Amino acid sequence: MSLTASAISRAGRTVVATGVLVVAIAGGAWPATTAASQSTNELQVKAAFLFNFTRFVAWPPAGRPLAICIARNAALTAATAEIVGGRLVDGRPVEARALDIARGVDGCDLLYLADLKADDASAALSRVRGPVLTVGETPRFLRDGGVVRIFVEDNRMRFQVNRRQADLAGLKISSQLLSLASQ
Amino acid sequence: MECPPVRCASLCAQVWMLLGLLSGVAAAQTAGQGQDLAGMSLQDLMAVEVSTASKFPQTVKEAPASITVITAEEMRRFGHRTLAGALRSVRGFYSTYDRNYSYVGTRGFARPGDYNTRILLLIDGHRINDGVYDMAPLGTDFLFDVSLIDRIEVIRGPGSSLYGTNALFAVINVITKTGGGRRGVQADLQGGSLSTFGATGSYGRVFGDGREVLLAGSTYRSAGQHRIHVPEFDEAGSQAVAIDLDDDEASSLFGSLSAGRFSFRGGAVHRVKQVPTASFGTVFGDDRESTDDDRAFVNAVYDGPLGRGWMGTARLAYDYYGYQGAYPTVDGDAVTLFTDDSSSHAVTGELTARRRVGRFHLFTAGAEARRDLHNHQTASDSTGKYLDVDVPGTKAGVYIQDEIRPVSWLLLNAGLRLDRFSGFGTRVTPRAGVVLLPRPRTAIKLLHGRAYRAPNPYERYYYTAVPERGLALRPEQIQSSELVWEESLSNHVRMTVTAFRYDVEQIIEQRATSNSDIYFENAGHTRGHGFEAEAEARLDTGVVARASHTFARVRDRASDQAVSNSPRNLTTVSLQVPVSRLVIAAEGQYVGDRLALDGSVIEGFFAPKITVTSPTNSRVVFGLSVYNALNRSYADPGAEEHLQPSIRQDGRTVQLRVHVRF
């Protein structure tokens, strides 16, 4: 029981056709990427996310810059500072600064806690008072009372919002942000 | 991706169990456009590819296995209706349908009459293959609608070193959406050709303390083909046409609750299919031939620290499977209704623990036991019972796995599982893998493993015409080696090339005597070898193109003959193109010529489908699919129970799917 000659030749054509397709796919996109070798890393996208989050919150008026406080991640602090430099949210300048968790979280509007140990992050969350947008990365973070969780899925940044916690914190988050959040 | 939302811990645990590795798609591609990120909207940012500078050192790329993940988004975009349909998009996989059940083959191996027993199907890590037939339900008999699937992880190669029986060619883990993944009240409605209608409703909620609840129910009905002509049953002067005998109905319930480290899941499905093929020597055209499959399970899972630095997963489960088949058969001058009734009730307990030992070792150990409280098969007609066997039994297994990473570019993985079956003694299944990561974009894997499948109660006891054959059955086993090269050619393009070889020995084959009495026997040795190549490009414009080819040469060793239902060439191509706010996705598979059981050649076919989907960021989302868009006429092979060597498949059909969030 062997396949007929015509079947084999048809099979051969399929192999060739697939080969051509594979090469076409591989070849087609190759130049595009060598040209754009300047790679955007996760850090910069994350920094842009943090800045963007501040634009979707109705912040209570305050006579100081809007502060994005980042715990234990100097690289992200620097990347965020670069992104927010010279920009205004609700007419307020935005600043990014490193947070020394031991010295408290006062004066922070957005708190990025993902690089803390889980227990330290929980402790920090318990100290947060008032409308502070807390951002973390672990599933536990939302369970522990964090407001936003960012994560990477299919090589793209995604986020989830704990709406109840946002309510408890008195944060008014725009429905536009909520609609973009993963369920 | 590092980990999917909220239920990360348990998902990760499942893949840990699969591979002793972390879950995640993570092709670790660094995207790069050098845009002005600060000026970009959140939507645009969400489309930017990022490098997963994972906190966890291991990704799928580093897994000692060749893995493909199908996401919910892909399922939606391509209009996959069943698991079998989705698996068809996976390199090396093809599926067949006999107008009753859907079957999946891989790398040129799909035995007619095999109820997907050589693939292990899991739902969130829980074994689904039933206790009587070992069947993995991959069609409309699956436990819930595809809209509840978060993703499907396909792990190629033998998985018995962790999972025991059935994991010969692949382990398929279906991960369900959680209450957070389907929040609020949502509905999926489908309707289309062949008088098909389906509806799924769900309610999901995340409580403030992180608990998540999901409840879902589905119903599905398709009248199927109105008119099926089966020339094999033609009689002089009259055509054999099955009219309105293709009805398919299913209804299901599913629920999950996760609360911290504990989660609970349960599901049940009831599915009835009319069988128009007059299989098993039944009377052609009799509307009573049907199969009724019921499946149910509940499980409780703990996933978290076990103390002394060990992390672990503990699982307790109950499974039910019930089957009733009605077979109108000629008995003398009259037609009698022959009925099969079988059921199994089983409890399973499992504990897996894992821990880092020293700097280089990641150690996993586990134990699993399954007790079939009942495993009952009967066959009867109006005159009495022909068969009544109940064979409760116990299976138990222990396994260990160590993963050693002495240097960052080398990963060694070795595992061993020991199983004890009532009736078959002890089986040992080893597996070993070497993963080389010479550059960040390259992974080279050399994998070798063994897996086995014990004959199931159906194969052992059901066919009483030749009873000694069934009782003499021994487990079959596979020995498989694979070389995998995965390469990210650029930020947008990745490719995979594999070479594989497998030997299935003591293979349990369906046979028929000259009187058409079916039996099973350990029949020789099948060898398959071949290669696969796949390339995928994801462009900034949103265009995604993928092509794969599998060449498999599968032969019976003794006769050196090609085996049936084994396409030597299998090519799958797909393309997704965004057009304004819609996405048009086309996918097609060329399945090369296959041999039918009678030795005739079933011609190869290419029957692509096209789906147009609307964006997901609105309350109502549409998907319109045209299956077999070119209206090609093609057929899949029949099994020993079929008189017809090949069974014709559907022509062009159309389906609309509407997803509504309330």
Coordinates of C-alpha atoms in Angstrom, one line a residue, chain B residues 118-638:
Chain B
R118 CA -3.1 8.4 23.2
I119 CA -3.5 12.0 24.2
L120 CA -4.0 13.1 27.7
L121 CA -6.6 15.9 28.1
L122 CA -6.6 18.0 31.2
I123 CA -8.8 20.8 32.5
D124 CA -6.8 23.1 34.7
G125 CA -4.5 20.2 35.4
H126 CA -7.3 17.7 36.0
R127 CA -7.4 14.5 34.0
I128 CA -10.4 14.2 31.7
N129 CA -9.9 10.9 29.8
D130 CA -12.6 8.7 31.2
G131 CA -12.2 5.4 33.0
V132 CA -13.9 3.1 30.5
Y133 CA -12.7 4.2 27.1
D134 CA -9.9 6.5 28.0
M135 CA -11.5 8.9 25.7
A136 CA -10.5 12.6 25.5
P137 CA -13.6 14.4 24.4
L138 CA -12.5 17.0 21.8
G139 CA -15.7 17.8 19.9
T140 CA -19.1 19.0 21.1
D141 CA -18.8 16.3 23.8
F142 CA -16.2 18.5 25.6
L143 CA -17.2 19.7 29.1
F144 CA -17.9 23.3 28.2
D145 CA -18.2 25.8 25.4
V146 CA -14.9 27.1 24.0
S147 CA -15.8 30.6 25.1
L148 CA -14.9 29.6 28.7
I149 CA -11.4 28.7 27.6
D150 CA -8.6 31.1 28.6
R151 CA -5.9 29.1 26.8
I152 CA -4.9 25.7 25.6
E153 CA -1.4 24.5 26.3
V154 CA -0.2 21.8 24.0
I155 CA 2.8 19.9 25.2
R156 CA 4.2 17.5 22.6
G157 CA 5.9 14.3 23.3
P158 CA 5.5 11.6 26.0
G159 CA 4.3 12.9 29.3
S160 CA 3.9 9.7 31.2
S161 CA 6.9 10.4 33.4
L162 CA 4.7 12.9 35.2
Y163 CA 1.2 11.9 34.2
G164 CA 1.1 8.2 33.9
T165 CA -1.1 6.5 31.3
N166 CA -2.4 8.0 28.0
A167 CA 0.2 10.7 27.7
L168 CA 1.8 9.1 24.6
F169 CA 1.8 11.8 22.0
A170 CA 0.8 15.0 23.8
V171 CA -0.6 16.5 27.0
I172 CA -3.3 19.1 26.3
N173 CA -4.1 21.3 29.2
V174 CA -7.2 23.5 28.9
I175 CA -7.1 26.4 31.2
T176 CA -10.5 27.9 32.1
K177 CA -11.4 31.5 32.5
T178 CA -12.0 32.6 36.1
G179 CA -14.6 34.8 37.6
G180 CA -12.3 37.8 36.9
G181 CA -11.8 36.6 33.3
R182 CA -15.5 36.6 32.6
R183 CA -16.7 39.3 35.0
G184 CA -20.4 40.1 35.4
V185 CA -23.1 38.6 33.2
Q186 CA -21.9 37.6 29.8
A187 CA -23.4 35.6 27.0
D188 CA -22.2 33.9 23.8
L189 CA -24.7 33.1 21.2
Q190 CA -23.9 31.2 18.0
G191 CA -26.0 30.2 15.1
G192 CA -25.6 29.2 11.5
S193 CA -25.7 26.6 8.9
L194 CA -27.0 23.1 9.5
S195 CA -29.7 24.5 11.9
T196 CA -27.1 25.1 14.5
F197 CA -27.8 27.1 17.6
G198 CA -25.8 27.5 20.8
A199 CA -25.9 29.7 23.8
T200 CA -23.6 30.1 26.8
G201 CA -24.3 32.3 29.8
S202 CA -22.0 33.0 32.6
Y203 CA -21.7 35.1 35.8
G204 CA -18.3 36.0 37.1
R205 CA -17.3 38.0 40.1
V206 CA -14.2 39.0 42.0
F207 CA -14.7 39.8 45.6
G208 CA -12.7 42.4 47.4
D209 CA -10.7 39.8 49.2
G210 CA -9.6 38.3 45.9
R211 CA -12.0 35.4 45.8
E212 CA -13.3 34.7 42.3
V213 CA -16.4 32.9 41.3
L214 CA -17.5 31.7 37.9
L215 CA -20.8 30.0 37.0
A216 CA -21.6 29.1 33.4
G217 CA -24.1 27.0 31.5
S218 CA -24.3 26.1 27.8
T219 CA -26.6 24.6 25.4
Y220 CA -25.9 23.5 21.9
R221 CA -27.9 22.0 19.1
S222 CA -27.2 21.3 15.5
A223 CA -29.5 19.4 13.2
G224 CA -26.5 18.5 11.1
Q225 CA -26.6 17.4 7.5
H226 CA -30.2 17.1 6.2
R227 CA -29.2 14.5 3.7
I228 CA -26.2 12.1 3.7
H229 CA -25.8 9.7 0.9
V230 CA -23.7 6.7 1.8
P231 CA -23.0 4.8 -1.5
E232 CA -21.6 1.8 0.5
F233 CA -25.2 1.1 1.6
D234 CA -26.8 1.6 -1.9
E235 CA -28.9 -1.3 -3.1
A236 CA -29.9 -2.1 -6.6
G237 CA -32.1 0.7 -7.8
S238 CA -32.1 2.7 -4.6
Q239 CA -29.7 5.1 -3.0
A240 CA -28.9 4.9 0.7
V241 CA -29.6 8.3 2.0
A242 CA -29.7 9.2 5.7
I243 CA -32.2 12.0 6.1
D244 CA -32.2 14.1 9.3
L245 CA -30.0 11.6 11.2
D246 CA -27.2 13.9 12.1
D247 CA -28.6 15.6 15.2
D248 CA -26.1 16.8 17.8
E249 CA -27.2 18.1 21.2
A250 CA -25.2 19.1 24.2
S251 CA -25.7 20.9 27.4
S252 CA -23.2 21.7 30.1
L253 CA -22.6 23.4 33.4
F254 CA -19.3 24.6 34.8
G255 CA -18.3 26.5 37.9
S256 CA -15.2 27.5 39.7
L257 CA -14.3 29.2 42.9
S258 CA -10.8 30.3 43.9
A259 CA -10.1 31.6 47.4
G260 CA -6.5 32.3 48.1
R261 CA -4.5 29.1 47.8
F262 CA -7.6 27.0 47.4
S263 CA -9.7 26.5 44.3
F264 CA -12.7 24.4 43.5
R265 CA -14.0 23.4 40.2
G266 CA -16.8 21.3 38.8
G267 CA -18.3 20.6 35.5
A268 CA -20.9 18.4 33.8
V269 CA -21.9 17.7 30.2
H270 CA -24.6 15.7 28.6
R271 CA -24.3 15.1 24.9
V272 CA -26.4 13.1 22.6
K273 CA -25.4 12.4 19.0
Q274 CA -27.5 10.7 16.4
V275 CA -25.2 8.5 14.3
P276 CA -26.0 8.6 10.6
T277 CA -23.2 6.2 9.5
A278 CA -24.8 2.9 10.5
S279 CA -21.7 2.0 12.3
F280 CA -21.2 -1.3 14.2
G281 CA -23.3 -3.2 11.7
T282 CA -26.5 -1.4 12.5
V283 CA -29.4 -0.8 10.1
F284 CA -28.8 2.0 7.7
G285 CA -31.3 4.8 8.0
D286 CA -32.7 3.8 11.4
D287 CA -33.0 7.0 13.4
R288 CA -32.4 5.2 16.7
E289 CA -28.6 4.8 16.4
S290 CA -27.2 7.3 18.9
T291 CA -24.6 7.8 21.5
D292 CA -25.1 9.5 24.8
D293 CA -22.1 10.7 26.7
D294 CA -22.2 12.2 30.2
R295 CA -19.2 13.5 32.0
A296 CA -18.9 15.2 35.4
F297 CA -16.1 16.1 37.7
V298 CA -15.5 18.1 40.9
N299 CA -12.2 18.8 42.4
A300 CA -10.5 20.8 45.2
V301 CA -7.0 22.0 44.8
Y302 CA -4.6 23.5 47.3
D303 CA -1.6 25.3 45.8
G304 CA 0.9 26.9 48.1
P305 CA 3.6 26.4 50.6
L306 CA 3.9 23.0 52.3
G307 CA 6.5 24.0 54.8
R308 CA 10.3 23.7 55.0
G309 CA 10.7 25.6 51.8
W310 CA 8.5 23.2 49.7
M311 CA 5.8 24.5 47.4
G312 CA 3.1 22.1 46.5
T313 CA -0.2 21.3 44.9
A314 CA -2.7 18.9 46.5
R315 CA -5.7 17.8 44.5
L316 CA -8.7 15.7 45.4
A317 CA -11.2 14.9 42.7
Y318 CA -14.2 12.9 41.8
D319 CA -15.0 11.9 38.2
Y320 CA -18.1 10.4 36.6
Y321 CA -18.5 9.1 33.1
G322 CA -21.6 7.5 31.7
Y323 CA -22.3 6.2 28.3
Q324 CA -25.3 4.8 26.5
G325 CA -25.3 3.7 23.0
A326 CA -28.3 2.6 21.0
Y327 CA -27.7 0.3 18.1
P328 CA -30.6 -1.0 15.9
T329 CA -29.4 -4.3 14.6
V330 CA -30.9 -6.9 12.3
D331 CA -31.8 -10.1 14.2
G332 CA -33.4 -12.6 11.9
D333 CA -36.2 -10.9 10.2
A334 CA -36.7 -8.2 12.8
V335 CA -34.7 -5.2 14.0
T336 CA -33.8 -5.2 17.6
L337 CA -32.3 -2.4 19.6
F338 CA -29.0 -3.3 21.1
T339 CA -27.9 -1.0 23.9
D340 CA -24.6 -0.4 25.6
D341 CA -24.5 1.1 29.0
S342 CA -21.3 1.9 30.8
S343 CA -20.2 4.1 33.6
S344 CA -17.3 4.8 35.8
H345 CA -17.0 6.6 39.2
A346 CA -13.6 7.4 40.4
V347 CA -11.8 9.3 43.1
T348 CA -8.4 10.7 42.6
G349 CA -5.9 12.2 45.0
E350 CA -2.6 13.8 44.1
L351 CA 0.2 15.6 45.8
T352 CA 3.1 17.3 44.1
A353 CA 5.9 19.1 45.9
R354 CA 8.7 21.1 44.5
R355 CA 11.6 22.9 45.9
R356 CA 14.9 24.5 44.9
V357 CA 17.7 22.4 46.3
G358 CA 21.1 24.1 46.4
R359 CA 21.8 26.5 43.7
F360 CA 21.2 24.4 40.6
H361 CA 18.5 21.9 41.3
L362 CA 14.8 22.3 41.1
F363 CA 13.3 19.1 42.5
T364 CA 9.8 17.9 42.0
A365 CA 8.2 14.8 43.6
G366 CA 4.7 13.6 43.6
A367 CA 2.3 10.8 44.1
E368 CA -1.1 10.1 42.6
A369 CA -3.7 7.4 43.3
R370 CA -7.0 6.8 41.5
R371 CA -9.6 4.4 42.7
D372 CA -12.4 3.4 40.2
L373 CA -15.2 2.7 42.6
H374 CA -17.3 1.3 39.7
N375 CA -16.2 0.6 36.2
H376 CA -19.3 -1.0 34.7
Q377 CA -20.1 -2.1 31.2
T378 CA -23.3 -3.8 30.0
A379 CA -24.6 -4.7 26.6
S380 CA -28.1 -5.9 26.2
D381 CA -31.1 -6.2 23.9
S382 CA -34.8 -7.0 24.6
T383 CA -33.9 -10.6 25.2
G384 CA -31.4 -10.0 27.9
K385 CA -27.8 -9.0 28.8
Y386 CA -24.8 -10.1 26.8
L387 CA -22.3 -8.4 29.0
D388 CA -22.2 -7.3 32.5
V389 CA -18.8 -6.5 34.0
D390 CA -17.8 -4.3 36.8
V391 CA -14.1 -4.0 37.3
P392 CA -13.3 -1.6 40.1
G393 CA -9.6 -1.1 40.3
T394 CA -6.8 1.1 41.7
K395 CA -3.9 2.8 39.9
A396 CA -1.1 4.5 41.8
G397 CA 2.0 6.2 40.8
V398 CA 4.9 8.1 42.2
Y399 CA 7.2 10.4 40.3
I400 CA 10.3 12.5 40.7
Q401 CA 11.9 15.1 38.5
D402 CA 15.0 17.1 38.8
E403 CA 16.0 20.1 36.7
I404 CA 19.5 21.1 36.9
R405 CA 20.9 24.4 35.6
P406 CA 24.6 24.4 36.2
V407 CA 25.1 27.4 33.9
S408 CA 22.7 29.9 32.4
W409 CA 22.9 28.4 29.0
L410 CA 22.3 24.8 29.9
L411 CA 19.3 23.1 31.4
L412 CA 19.1 19.4 32.1
N413 CA 15.8 17.7 33.0
A414 CA 15.3 14.2 34.1
G415 CA 12.1 12.5 35.4
L416 CA 10.9 9.1 36.3
R417 CA 7.5 7.8 37.1
L418 CA 6.6 4.4 38.6
D419 CA 3.0 3.2 38.2
R420 CA 1.2 0.3 39.6
F421 CA -2.0 -1.0 38.1
S422 CA -4.2 -3.7 39.3
G423 CA -3.8 -6.4 36.7
F424 CA -0.7 -5.1 35.0
G425 CA 2.0 -4.8 37.6
T426 CA 4.5 -2.0 37.5
R427 CA 5.5 0.4 34.7
V428 CA 8.5 2.7 34.8
T429 CA 8.6 5.7 32.5
P430 CA 11.6 7.9 32.2
R431 CA 12.1 11.1 30.4
A432 CA 15.2 13.3 29.9
G433 CA 15.8 16.6 28.2
V434 CA 18.7 18.8 27.5
V435 CA 18.0 22.4 26.7
L436 CA 20.8 24.6 25.3
L437 CA 20.4 28.4 25.2
P438 CA 23.5 29.6 23.4
R439 CA 22.0 33.0 22.7
P440 CA 19.0 34.8 24.1
R441 CA 17.0 34.1 20.9
T442 CA 17.9 30.5 20.5
A443 CA 16.9 27.3 22.2
I444 CA 18.0 23.9 21.2
K445 CA 16.4 21.0 22.9
L446 CA 17.1 17.3 22.8
L447 CA 14.3 15.3 24.3
H448 CA 13.8 11.7 24.9
G449 CA 11.1 9.9 26.8
R450 CA 8.9 6.9 27.1
A451 CA 5.2 6.7 27.8
Y452 CA 2.7 4.0 27.9
R453 CA -1.0 3.3 27.9
A454 CA -2.6 0.4 29.7
P455 CA -5.5 -1.3 27.9
N456 CA -8.7 0.1 29.1
P457 CA -11.8 -1.8 30.4
Y458 CA -13.5 -1.3 27.0
E459 CA -10.6 -2.9 25.1
R460 CA -10.3 -5.7 27.7
Y461 CA -13.9 -6.7 28.3
Y462 CA -16.3 -5.3 25.8
Y463 CA -15.9 -7.4 22.7
T464 CA -16.9 -10.8 23.8
A465 CA -16.8 -12.5 20.4
V466 CA -13.1 -13.3 21.1
P467 CA -12.9 -12.8 24.9
E468 CA -9.4 -14.3 25.4
R469 CA -8.0 -11.5 23.1
G470 CA -9.1 -8.8 25.4
L471 CA -7.9 -10.4 28.5
A472 CA -4.5 -11.0 26.9
L473 CA -3.9 -7.3 26.2
R474 CA -0.7 -5.8 27.5
P475 CA 0.1 -2.1 27.8
E476 CA 1.4 -0.4 24.7
Q477 CA 4.4 1.9 24.9
I478 CA 6.1 4.6 23.0
Q479 CA 9.7 5.6 22.9
S480 CA 10.2 9.0 21.4
S481 CA 13.1 11.2 20.6
E482 CA 13.0 14.8 19.4
L483 CA 15.4 17.5 18.4
V484 CA 13.9 21.0 18.6
W485 CA 15.4 24.3 17.4
E486 CA 13.5 27.4 18.3
E487 CA 14.8 30.7 17.1
S488 CA 13.6 34.3 17.3
L489 CA 14.9 35.6 14.0
S490 CA 14.0 39.1 15.0
N491 CA 11.6 40.9 17.3
H492 CA 8.8 39.9 15.0
V493 CA 9.7 36.6 13.5
R494 CA 10.2 33.3 15.2
M495 CA 10.6 29.8 13.8
T496 CA 10.8 26.3 15.0
V497 CA 12.3 23.3 13.3
T498 CA 12.1 19.8 14.8
A499 CA 13.1 16.3 13.9
F500 CA 11.3 13.5 15.6
R501 CA 11.2 9.7 15.7
Y502 CA 9.0 7.5 17.7
D503 CA 8.4 3.8 18.1
V504 CA 5.1 2.5 19.4
E505 CA 5.4 -1.1 20.5
Q506 CA 2.8 -3.6 21.4
I507 CA 0.3 -1.1 19.9
I508 CA -3.3 -1.9 20.8
E509 CA -5.1 -2.0 17.5
Q510 CA -8.8 -2.4 16.7
R511 CA -9.3 -5.4 14.5
A512 CA -12.2 -7.2 13.0
T513 CA -12.7 -10.9 12.3
S514 CA -14.1 -12.2 9.0
N515 CA -17.5 -12.0 10.6
S516 CA -16.9 -8.3 11.4
D517 CA -16.6 -9.0 15.1
I518 CA -14.4 -6.4 16.5
Y519 CA -11.6 -7.1 18.9
F520 CA -8.3 -5.6 20.1
E521 CA -4.9 -7.0 20.0
N522 CA -1.3 -5.9 20.7
A523 CA -0.3 -5.7 17.1
G524 CA 3.3 -5.2 16.4
H525 CA 5.4 -2.1 16.1
T526 CA 4.9 1.2 14.4
R527 CA 7.7 3.6 13.7
G528 CA 7.3 7.2 12.8
H529 CA 9.9 9.7 11.9
G530 CA 9.9 13.1 10.2
F531 CA 10.4 16.8 10.7
E532 CA 8.4 19.9 11.3
A533 CA 9.1 23.5 10.4
E534 CA 7.1 26.5 11.5
A535 CA 7.5 30.3 11.1
E536 CA 5.4 33.0 12.6
A537 CA 5.6 36.7 11.9
R538 CA 3.9 39.4 14.0
L539 CA 4.2 42.8 12.4
D540 CA 3.6 46.1 13.9
T541 CA 0.6 46.7 11.7
G542 CA -1.2 43.9 13.5
V543 CA -0.7 41.4 10.7
V544 CA 0.1 37.9 12.0
A545 CA 1.2 35.2 9.5
R546 CA 2.0 31.7 10.4
A547 CA 2.9 28.6 8.3
S548 CA 4.0 25.2 9.4
H549 CA 4.7 21.9 7.7
T550 CA 5.0 18.5 9.1
F551 CA 6.4 15.6 7.2
A552 CA 5.8 12.2 8.8
R553 CA 6.7 8.8 7.5
V554 CA 4.9 6.3 9.7
R555 CA 5.2 2.6 8.9
D556 CA 4.4 -0.8 10.4
R557 CA 7.8 -2.3 11.1
A558 CA 7.0 -5.9 10.3
S559 CA 5.4 -5.3 6.9
D560 CA 7.1 -2.0 6.2
Q561 CA 3.8 -0.7 5.0
A562 CA 2.5 2.8 5.5
V563 CA -0.2 2.9 8.2
S564 CA -3.7 4.2 7.7
N565 CA -4.9 7.8 8.5
S566 CA -1.4 9.1 8.4
P567 CA -0.8 12.0 6.1
R568 CA 2.8 12.2 5.0
N569 CA 2.4 15.9 4.5
L570 CA 0.5 18.3 6.7
T571 CA 0.7 22.0 6.1
T572 CA -1.1 24.7 8.1
V573 CA -1.2 28.3 7.1
S574 CA -2.9 31.2 8.7
L575 CA -3.1 35.0 8.3
Q576 CA -4.7 37.7 10.5
V577 CA -5.1 41.1 9.0
P578 CA -6.7 44.1 10.7
V579 CA -9.0 46.0 8.4
S580 CA -10.1 49.2 10.0
R581 CA -11.5 48.0 13.3
L582 CA -12.1 44.4 12.2
V583 CA -9.8 41.5 12.0
I584 CA -10.0 39.1 9.1
A585 CA -8.4 35.8 9.9
A586 CA -8.0 32.9 7.5
E587 CA -6.6 29.6 8.3
G588 CA -6.3 26.4 6.3
Q589 CA -4.7 23.0 6.6
Y590 CA -3.6 20.8 3.8
V591 CA -3.9 17.3 4.9
G592 CA -2.0 15.0 2.5
D593 CA -3.2 11.7 1.1
R594 CA -4.1 9.2 3.7
L595 CA -4.8 5.5 3.4
A596 CA -8.1 4.2 4.5
L597 CA -8.4 0.9 6.4
D598 CA -9.2 -1.0 3.2
G599 CA -6.0 0.3 1.6
S600 CA -7.7 2.8 -0.7
V601 CA -6.2 6.3 -0.9
I602 CA -8.2 9.2 0.6
E603 CA -7.2 12.2 -1.4
G604 CA -5.5 15.1 0.3
F605 CA -7.5 18.3 0.8
F606 CA -7.3 21.9 1.7
A607 CA -10.4 23.4 3.2
P608 CA -9.7 26.8 4.7
K609 CA -11.9 28.9 6.9
I610 CA -12.3 32.6 7.2
T611 CA -13.5 34.6 10.2
V612 CA -14.2 38.3 10.6
T613 CA -14.3 39.6 14.2
S614 CA -15.1 42.9 15.7
P615 CA -13.1 44.6 18.4
T616 CA -13.5 43.3 22.0
N617 CA -13.7 46.7 23.7
S618 CA -17.4 47.0 23.2
R619 CA -20.3 45.3 24.9
V620 CA -21.3 43.4 21.9
V621 CA -18.6 41.5 19.9
F622 CA -19.3 39.7 16.6
G623 CA -17.5 36.9 14.9
L624 CA -18.6 35.7 11.5
S625 CA -17.0 32.5 10.2
V626 CA -17.2 30.7 6.9
Y627 CA -15.9 27.1 7.3
N628 CA -14.6 25.2 4.4
A629 CA -14.9 28.5 2.5
L630 CA -13.9 27.0 -0.8
N631 CA -16.7 24.4 -0.4
R632 CA -14.2 21.6 -1.0
S633 CA -15.4 18.0 -1.0
Y634 CA -13.3 15.9 1.3
A635 CA -13.5 12.9 3.6
D636 CA -11.9 11.4 6.7
P637 CA -11.2 7.7 7.2
G638 CA -13.7 5.4 8.9

